[in-house]
C-alpha cells in the first residue's frame, strides 16, 4: 500500500485557490501533497522523494479537510530528474532518473564517475519495490554524453514539467540541485534571460528574440537558438499565437493493425490569456492506414472519433480545448489502425499524423476566451507540425538479451550472445537474418561455429545449429584487428508463434591461445533505414536485402498471403530492423 508523505509543517498560510502549490490539511502530522494545474493532488511516496524536489517545507499551504478531499488523487510524485541515482533492493543495476520517471541504466562505473563524481556510490537511493511501479525503464546510458544531470534538472524544475501536465509560470519551483562536482548555484539563479520580442510592425510576419544564461550557470542546458513566433492575426496589446512543439512522449515506432494507438502528442502554449482550440485538421501519412482519429486531454475526450478520408484527412470542429494563460496543455491524438493484409493496409504503412495550418480545405483556429478578447489565431507559427513515424505491422517482434551461460573467455566453442525473440499476441513473427558486431583482442581468431549447411545460431536446448550459413569478416581472423562481424542468413525462417518467445545462442569458435586479460564483446546490429518489401541476395556473403537495400536484421510480420521466405522470390512482408521493439544495442562480454 502506498501512503502519502506525512510531515509536520507550520500554521496555515492561506485558503488555496491557486494551483501548482504544496498543500496539506490541518494537523501537525497531515500529509503534504502537490496540487497540480490539472486540479489533482499528487502524493510524495516518502521523504526521500520530497527531498529531491524541495529542501524544506516552506510555503506549504493549509486547506480544510473538505477542500483537500475535493481534489482527486492524480498519482505519485517520482524523483526529480538528475538529482540522484536510484536502484531497488532486488536488482543490482543503478539508474539515473530522467523526465517522467524514466530510468536510464548506468552501464559502467566509469560512466557513473563521469556523471556524479568519484563518490557516485554515495548518491544512490534505494526505491522500495512497491514504488518502483511508478517508474519505467528507458534507454541505457553507455557513455557520459548520453545523459546530463544538469540538463535534466534544469528542464524539470517543477513537478508539472516532469509529469507533462498543464504548466503555469507561477508553479512551485524545485530548489534542489544535482549532487555532482562543480555544479553551480541552485538552478533558479540560472534562468534563461531573454530579450524582448522584436516588434510586429511594417507588415512583418514573424518576431524573434534571443535567450542566454549568465556565467554563473556554467553551461547548464543546451544553448537556445533564436526563437521565432508568428505575428499573424495579432494587434498591439493582444497575446501572441501559441508556440507548438511535438511532445516526445509519442516516440517513433511500430503500431499493430486493428489496435487503438497513440499516434502523436502536441504541446500547445498560451501567453497572456487563456486560448481555446476550436478547429483542427490532420493528415495521415499513408491514406488507409487509419480508420478514425480521436483527440484527448489525458484520458478526457476532446473531440471525435472522426473518420479519416480516402485522402488521409480528418477535420475537427466545435472543439473546446482551453490552454491556460502563461501555460500549456498536451493534445493527444489516438487512431484506430486498419487491419494489415490484402484486404486492409499494407505492412509498412505509416500512420504518422500531421497537424495542419490553415490552407485550402485545412482549417486551424484558436480564440481568446477572456472577457472582451478579440484574439483569433488561424495559422500555426512555422506551419504544419508532424508527429513521428508510426509504422503499421500485423504484429511486432521484441528482441532482448538474457544472461550468458558464462562470461569467462576460453578457447573452443563459446556462446558470444544469447538473445530472446518474442512475438506479440497479434500474430507470428519470422526471423530470416541477423548481424553481430564484435570487438576482440587483436590476436584472437574467431570463426563461425556452423558449417556448409548450418549457421552460427542455435536455439537454446536444440541439438544442432539452425539450417543456414554464417560468414565472419576479415577482421575476425587472428592478428587481423579488433573489429569482427558475423553475418547469418537462415535457409528458411525461424517462426515464433504469436504470444510466445524463443531463445537463441550465437555460437563462435575461439581458436588458438587465449591470454589473461583477453576479451570478446558482441552486440546485435539494427538498421538505420526503414524498409519493407521482398528479400533478395545481399551485397556481402550471408547478407540479404529488403526492398533492394542491404540490411543487418530481417524479419516478417507474416501479413502477406501467401507468405514466403525464399530469397529472390519471397513475399513483400519482410522488414529491416528499424523500429524493432527493444532491438538491443547492449553488449555482452567474455573476459579471460
CSV table of C-alpha atoms in Angstrom, one decimal, residues 298-575:
chain,number,residue,atom,x,y,z
A,298,UNK,CA,-5.0,12.9,-20.9
A,299,UNK,CA,-7.9,10.5,-20.5
A,300,UNK,CA,-10.6,13.1,-21.2
A,301,UNK,CA,-12.3,13.1,-24.6
A,302,UNK,CA,-11.7,16.4,-26.6
A,303,UNK,CA,-13.2,15.5,-30.0
A,304,UNK,CA,-14.1,12.7,-32.3
A,305,UNK,CA,-13.9,10.0,-33.3
A,306,UNK,CA,-13.7,11.4,-36.8
A,307,UNK,CA,-13.3,9.2,-39.9
A,308,UNK,CA,-10.1,9.5,-41.9
A,309,UNK,CA,-11.0,10.2,-45.6
A,310,UNK,CA,-9.7,8.3,-48.6
A,311,UNK,CA,-7.0,11.0,-48.9
A,312,UNK,CA,-5.9,10.7,-45.3
A,313,UNK,CA,-7.6,13.8,-43.9
A,314,UNK,CA,-9.6,14.3,-40.7
A,315,UNK,CA,-11.3,17.5,-39.7
A,316,UNK,CA,-12.4,18.5,-36.2
A,317,UNK,CA,-14.7,21.4,-35.4
A,318,UNK,CA,-16.6,22.6,-32.3
A,319,UNK,CA,-13.6,21.8,-30.0
A,320,UNK,CA,-13.3,23.4,-26.5
A,321,UNK,CA,-9.7,22.7,-25.7
A,322,UNK,CA,-8.5,25.6,-23.4
A,323,UNK,CA,-4.8,26.3,-22.9
A,324,UNK,CA,-4.2,28.2,-19.7
A,325,UNK,CA,-2.7,31.7,-19.7
A,326,UNK,CA,1.1,31.5,-19.4
A,327,UNK,CA,0.9,27.8,-19.6
A,328,UNK,CA,0.5,24.8,-21.9
A,329,UNK,CA,-1.6,21.6,-22.4
A,330,UNK,CA,-0.9,18.5,-24.3
A,331,UNK,CA,-3.3,17.3,-27.0
A,332,UNK,CA,-3.1,13.5,-27.6
A,333,UNK,CA,-4.1,12.1,-31.0
A,334,UNK,CA,-5.3,8.4,-31.0
A,335,UNK,CA,-6.1,6.4,-34.0
A,336,UNK,CA,-7.9,3.2,-34.8
A,337,UNK,CA,-5.5,1.4,-37.0
A,338,UNK,CA,-6.7,-0.5,-40.1
A,339,UNK,CA,-6.1,-4.3,-40.4
A,340,UNK,CA,-2.9,-5.3,-42.1
A,341,UNK,CA,-3.1,-7.6,-45.1
A,342,UNK,CA,-4.5,-8.0,-48.6
A,343,UNK,CA,-7.9,-6.6,-47.6
A,344,UNK,CA,-6.5,-3.8,-45.4
A,345,UNK,CA,-3.4,-1.6,-45.3
A,346,UNK,CA,0.0,-3.0,-46.4
A,347,UNK,CA,2.6,-3.9,-43.8
A,348,UNK,CA,4.9,-0.9,-43.5
A,349,UNK,CA,2.2,1.8,-43.9
A,350,UNK,CA,2.9,4.9,-42.0
A,351,UNK,CA,0.3,6.2,-39.6
A,352,UNK,CA,2.2,9.4,-38.8
A,353,UNK,CA,-0.2,12.3,-38.3
A,354,UNK,CA,0.4,16.0,-39.1
A,355,UNK,CA,-1.3,18.9,-37.5
A,356,UNK,CA,-2.1,21.3,-40.4
A,357,UNK,CA,-2.1,25.0,-40.5
A,358,UNK,CA,-5.0,26.8,-42.3
A,359,UNK,CA,-4.6,26.3,-46.1
A,360,UNK,CA,-7.2,25.2,-48.7
A,361,UNK,CA,-9.5,22.7,-47.0
A,362,UNK,CA,-7.5,22.6,-43.9
A,363,UNK,CA,-8.6,24.8,-41.0
A,364,UNK,CA,-6.8,25.7,-37.7
A,365,UNK,CA,-8.4,28.1,-35.3
A,366,UNK,CA,-7.8,29.2,-31.7
A,367,UNK,CA,-9.5,32.2,-30.0
A,368,UNK,CA,-9.2,34.1,-26.7
A,369,UNK,CA,-11.7,33.2,-24.0
A,370,UNK,CA,-11.0,36.1,-21.7
A,371,UNK,CA,-13.9,38.6,-21.3
A,372,UNK,CA,-13.8,41.1,-24.2
A,373,UNK,CA,-11.0,39.3,-26.1
A,374,UNK,CA,-10.9,39.6,-29.8
A,375,UNK,CA,-7.9,37.3,-30.3
A,376,UNK,CA,-8.3,34.9,-33.3
A,377,UNK,CA,-5.4,32.7,-34.5
A,378,UNK,CA,-5.7,30.9,-37.8
A,379,UNK,CA,-2.1,30.0,-38.5
A,380,UNK,CA,0.4,27.7,-36.8
A,381,UNK,CA,3.7,29.5,-36.3
A,382,UNK,CA,6.2,27.8,-38.6
A,383,UNK,CA,3.5,25.9,-40.5
A,384,UNK,CA,2.4,22.3,-40.3
A,385,UNK,CA,3.7,20.2,-37.3
A,386,UNK,CA,4.3,16.5,-38.0
A,387,UNK,CA,4.3,13.7,-35.5
A,388,UNK,CA,6.8,10.8,-35.5
A,389,UNK,CA,6.7,7.7,-37.7
A,390,UNK,CA,4.2,5.1,-36.6
A,391,UNK,CA,4.8,2.1,-38.8
A,392,UNK,CA,1.9,-0.3,-39.1
A,393,UNK,CA,2.5,-4.1,-38.8
A,394,UNK,CA,0.3,-7.1,-38.3
A,395,UNK,CA,2.4,-8.0,-35.3
A,396,UNK,CA,5.6,-6.8,-33.7
A,397,UNK,CA,8.8,-8.6,-32.7
A,398,UNK,CA,10.6,-7.8,-29.5
A,399,UNK,CA,14.3,-8.7,-29.1
A,400,UNK,CA,16.1,-8.7,-25.8
A,401,UNK,CA,19.3,-10.1,-24.3
A,402,UNK,CA,19.4,-12.6,-21.5
A,403,UNK,CA,22.2,-13.9,-19.2
A,404,UNK,CA,25.1,-15.7,-20.9
A,405,UNK,CA,25.9,-19.2,-19.6
A,406,UNK,CA,29.4,-18.0,-18.8
A,407,UNK,CA,31.3,-14.7,-19.0
A,408,UNK,CA,34.8,-16.4,-18.9
A,409,UNK,CA,36.6,-16.4,-22.2
A,410,UNK,CA,38.3,-19.6,-23.2
A,411,UNK,CA,39.4,-21.4,-26.3
A,412,UNK,CA,36.8,-23.6,-28.0
A,413,UNK,CA,33.1,-23.1,-28.9
A,414,UNK,CA,31.6,-20.3,-26.8
A,415,UNK,CA,28.2,-18.5,-26.5
A,416,UNK,CA,29.0,-15.0,-27.6
A,417,UNK,CA,25.5,-13.8,-27.3
A,418,UNK,CA,22.1,-15.1,-26.0
A,419,UNK,CA,19.0,-13.4,-27.2
A,420,UNK,CA,15.2,-13.7,-26.9
A,421,UNK,CA,12.9,-13.1,-29.8
A,422,UNK,CA,9.2,-12.7,-28.8
A,423,UNK,CA,6.1,-12.3,-30.9
A,424,UNK,CA,3.2,-10.1,-29.9
A,425,UNK,CA,-0.1,-12.0,-29.4
A,426,UNK,CA,-1.4,-10.3,-32.6
A,427,UNK,CA,0.5,-12.8,-34.8
A,428,UNK,CA,3.5,-14.9,-35.7
A,429,UNK,CA,6.9,-13.4,-36.2
A,430,UNK,CA,9.6,-14.8,-38.6
A,431,UNK,CA,13.3,-14.2,-38.4
A,432,UNK,CA,15.5,-14.5,-41.5
A,433,UNK,CA,18.8,-12.8,-41.0
A,434,UNK,CA,20.9,-11.1,-38.3
A,435,UNK,CA,24.3,-9.5,-37.9
A,436,UNK,CA,26.5,-9.4,-34.8
A,437,UNK,CA,29.4,-6.9,-34.4
A,438,UNK,CA,32.2,-7.9,-32.2
A,439,UNK,CA,35.2,-6.3,-30.5
A,440,UNK,CA,38.0,-8.7,-29.6
A,441,UNK,CA,41.6,-8.9,-28.6
A,442,UNK,CA,43.6,-8.5,-31.8
A,443,UNK,CA,45.3,-11.9,-31.5
A,444,UNK,CA,42.0,-13.8,-31.1
A,445,UNK,CA,40.9,-15.9,-34.1
A,446,UNK,CA,37.1,-16.0,-34.3
A,447,UNK,CA,35.2,-18.3,-36.7
A,448,UNK,CA,31.6,-19.4,-37.2
A,449,UNK,CA,30.5,-22.5,-35.3
A,450,UNK,CA,28.5,-23.5,-38.3
A,451,UNK,CA,29.4,-25.5,-41.4
A,452,UNK,CA,28.4,-25.5,-45.1
A,453,UNK,CA,24.7,-26.2,-44.1
A,454,UNK,CA,24.4,-24.7,-40.7
A,455,UNK,CA,24.5,-21.2,-39.3
A,456,UNK,CA,26.4,-20.0,-36.2
A,457,UNK,CA,23.0,-19.7,-34.4
A,458,UNK,CA,21.3,-22.4,-32.3
A,459,UNK,CA,18.0,-22.4,-30.5
A,460,UNK,CA,18.7,-22.9,-26.8
A,461,UNK,CA,18.0,-26.6,-26.0
A,462,UNK,CA,18.4,-27.6,-29.6
A,463,UNK,CA,20.9,-30.3,-30.6
A,464,UNK,CA,22.2,-28.6,-33.8
A,465,UNK,CA,22.7,-25.2,-35.2
A,466,UNK,CA,20.0,-23.8,-37.4
A,467,UNK,CA,20.0,-24.6,-41.1
A,468,UNK,CA,21.6,-21.7,-43.0
A,469,UNK,CA,25.1,-20.2,-43.3
A,470,UNK,CA,27.2,-17.6,-41.5
A,471,UNK,CA,30.3,-15.6,-42.6
A,472,UNK,CA,33.0,-13.9,-40.5
A,473,UNK,CA,34.5,-10.7,-41.7
A,474,UNK,CA,38.3,-10.5,-42.4
A,475,UNK,CA,38.8,-8.7,-39.0
A,476,UNK,CA,37.7,-11.9,-37.2
A,477,UNK,CA,41.0,-13.6,-38.0
A,478,UNK,CA,43.9,-13.7,-35.6
A,479,UNK,CA,46.2,-10.7,-35.7
A,480,UNK,CA,43.8,-9.1,-38.3
A,481,UNK,CA,42.4,-6.5,-36.0
A,482,UNK,CA,39.9,-5.9,-33.2
A,483,UNK,CA,36.7,-5.4,-35.2
A,484,UNK,CA,34.8,-8.5,-36.2
A,485,UNK,CA,31.4,-9.1,-37.8
A,486,UNK,CA,29.4,-12.2,-38.1
A,487,UNK,CA,26.5,-12.3,-40.7
A,488,UNK,CA,23.9,-15.0,-40.7
A,489,UNK,CA,21.1,-15.9,-43.2
A,490,UNK,CA,18.8,-18.8,-42.5
A,491,UNK,CA,17.8,-21.3,-45.2
A,492,UNK,CA,14.1,-21.0,-44.4
A,493,UNK,CA,12.9,-18.9,-41.5
A,494,UNK,CA,12.5,-19.2,-37.7
A,495,UNK,CA,8.9,-18.8,-36.8
A,496,UNK,CA,8.0,-17.5,-33.3
A,497,UNK,CA,4.3,-18.3,-32.7
A,498,UNK,CA,2.0,-15.4,-31.6
A,499,UNK,CA,2.3,-14.7,-27.9
A,500,UNK,CA,5.4,-16.8,-27.4
A,501,UNK,CA,9.2,-16.4,-27.5
A,502,UNK,CA,12.3,-18.4,-28.4
A,503,UNK,CA,15.8,-18.1,-27.1
A,504,UNK,CA,18.9,-18.3,-29.3
A,505,UNK,CA,22.6,-18.6,-28.9
A,506,UNK,CA,25.2,-17.0,-31.2
A,507,UNK,CA,28.0,-19.6,-31.0
A,508,UNK,CA,31.5,-18.9,-32.2
A,509,UNK,CA,34.8,-20.8,-32.3
A,510,UNK,CA,37.6,-19.2,-30.4
A,511,UNK,CA,40.8,-20.6,-31.9
A,512,UNK,CA,44.4,-20.5,-30.6
A,513,UNK,CA,45.8,-19.4,-27.3
A,514,UNK,CA,43.7,-17.1,-25.1
A,515,UNK,CA,45.8,-14.9,-22.8
A,516,UNK,CA,44.8,-13.5,-19.4
A,517,UNK,CA,43.0,-10.2,-20.0
A,518,UNK,CA,41.8,-11.0,-23.5
A,519,UNK,CA,38.2,-10.2,-24.1
A,520,UNK,CA,35.4,-10.5,-26.7
A,521,UNK,CA,32.3,-8.3,-26.8
A,522,UNK,CA,29.3,-8.7,-29.0
A,523,UNK,CA,26.2,-6.6,-29.9
A,524,UNK,CA,23.3,-7.1,-32.3
A,525,UNK,CA,23.0,-4.7,-35.2
A,526,UNK,CA,19.8,-2.9,-36.1
A,527,UNK,CA,19.2,-0.9,-39.3
A,528,UNK,CA,19.0,2.9,-39.9
A,529,UNK,CA,16.8,2.6,-42.9
A,530,UNK,CA,13.1,1.8,-42.6
A,531,UNK,CA,12.4,-0.8,-45.3
A,532,UNK,CA,9.5,-3.2,-46.2
A,533,UNK,CA,9.4,-5.5,-49.2
A,534,UNK,CA,10.7,-8.7,-50.8
A,535,UNK,CA,14.0,-10.4,-50.0
A,536,UNK,CA,16.9,-10.5,-52.4
A,537,UNK,CA,20.6,-11.5,-52.2
A,538,UNK,CA,22.8,-9.0,-50.3
A,539,UNK,CA,26.0,-7.4,-51.4
A,540,UNK,CA,28.1,-9.3,-48.9
A,541,UNK,CA,28.2,-13.0,-48.2
A,542,UNK,CA,25.4,-14.2,-46.0
A,543,UNK,CA,23.5,-10.9,-46.2
A,544,UNK,CA,20.1,-10.2,-47.6
A,545,UNK,CA,18.4,-7.1,-49.0
A,546,UNK,CA,14.9,-5.9,-48.2
A,547,UNK,CA,13.3,-3.9,-50.9
A,548,UNK,CA,16.6,-4.0,-52.8
A,549,UNK,CA,18.6,-2.5,-49.9
A,550,UNK,CA,21.2,-4.3,-47.7
A,551,UNK,CA,20.0,-4.9,-44.1
A,552,UNK,CA,21.6,-6.3,-40.9
A,553,UNK,CA,18.4,-7.6,-39.5
A,554,UNK,CA,15.5,-9.1,-41.5
A,555,UNK,CA,12.1,-10.1,-40.0
A,556,UNK,CA,8.5,-10.5,-41.1
A,557,UNK,CA,5.0,-10.0,-39.6
A,558,UNK,CA,3.6,-12.7,-41.9
A,559,UNK,CA,0.9,-10.4,-43.2
A,560,UNK,CA,1.2,-11.5,-46.9
A,561,UNK,CA,-1.0,-14.2,-48.4
A,562,UNK,CA,0.8,-16.4,-49.4
A,563,UNK,CA,3.9,-15.7,-47.2
A,564,UNK,CA,7.3,-16.8,-48.4
A,565,UNK,CA,10.9,-16.6,-47.1
A,566,UNK,CA,12.6,-17.7,-50.3
A,567,UNK,CA,15.3,-15.1,-51.2
A,568,UNK,CA,14.7,-13.9,-54.7
A,569,UNK,CA,11.0,-14.8,-54.8
A,570,UNK,CA,9.7,-14.0,-51.3
A,571,UNK,CA,6.6,-12.3,-50.3
A,572,UNK,CA,6.8,-8.5,-49.7
A,573,UNK,CA,6.1,-8.6,-46.0
A,574,UNK,CA,9.7,-8.5,-44.9
A,575,UNK,CA,11.2,-5.6,-42.9
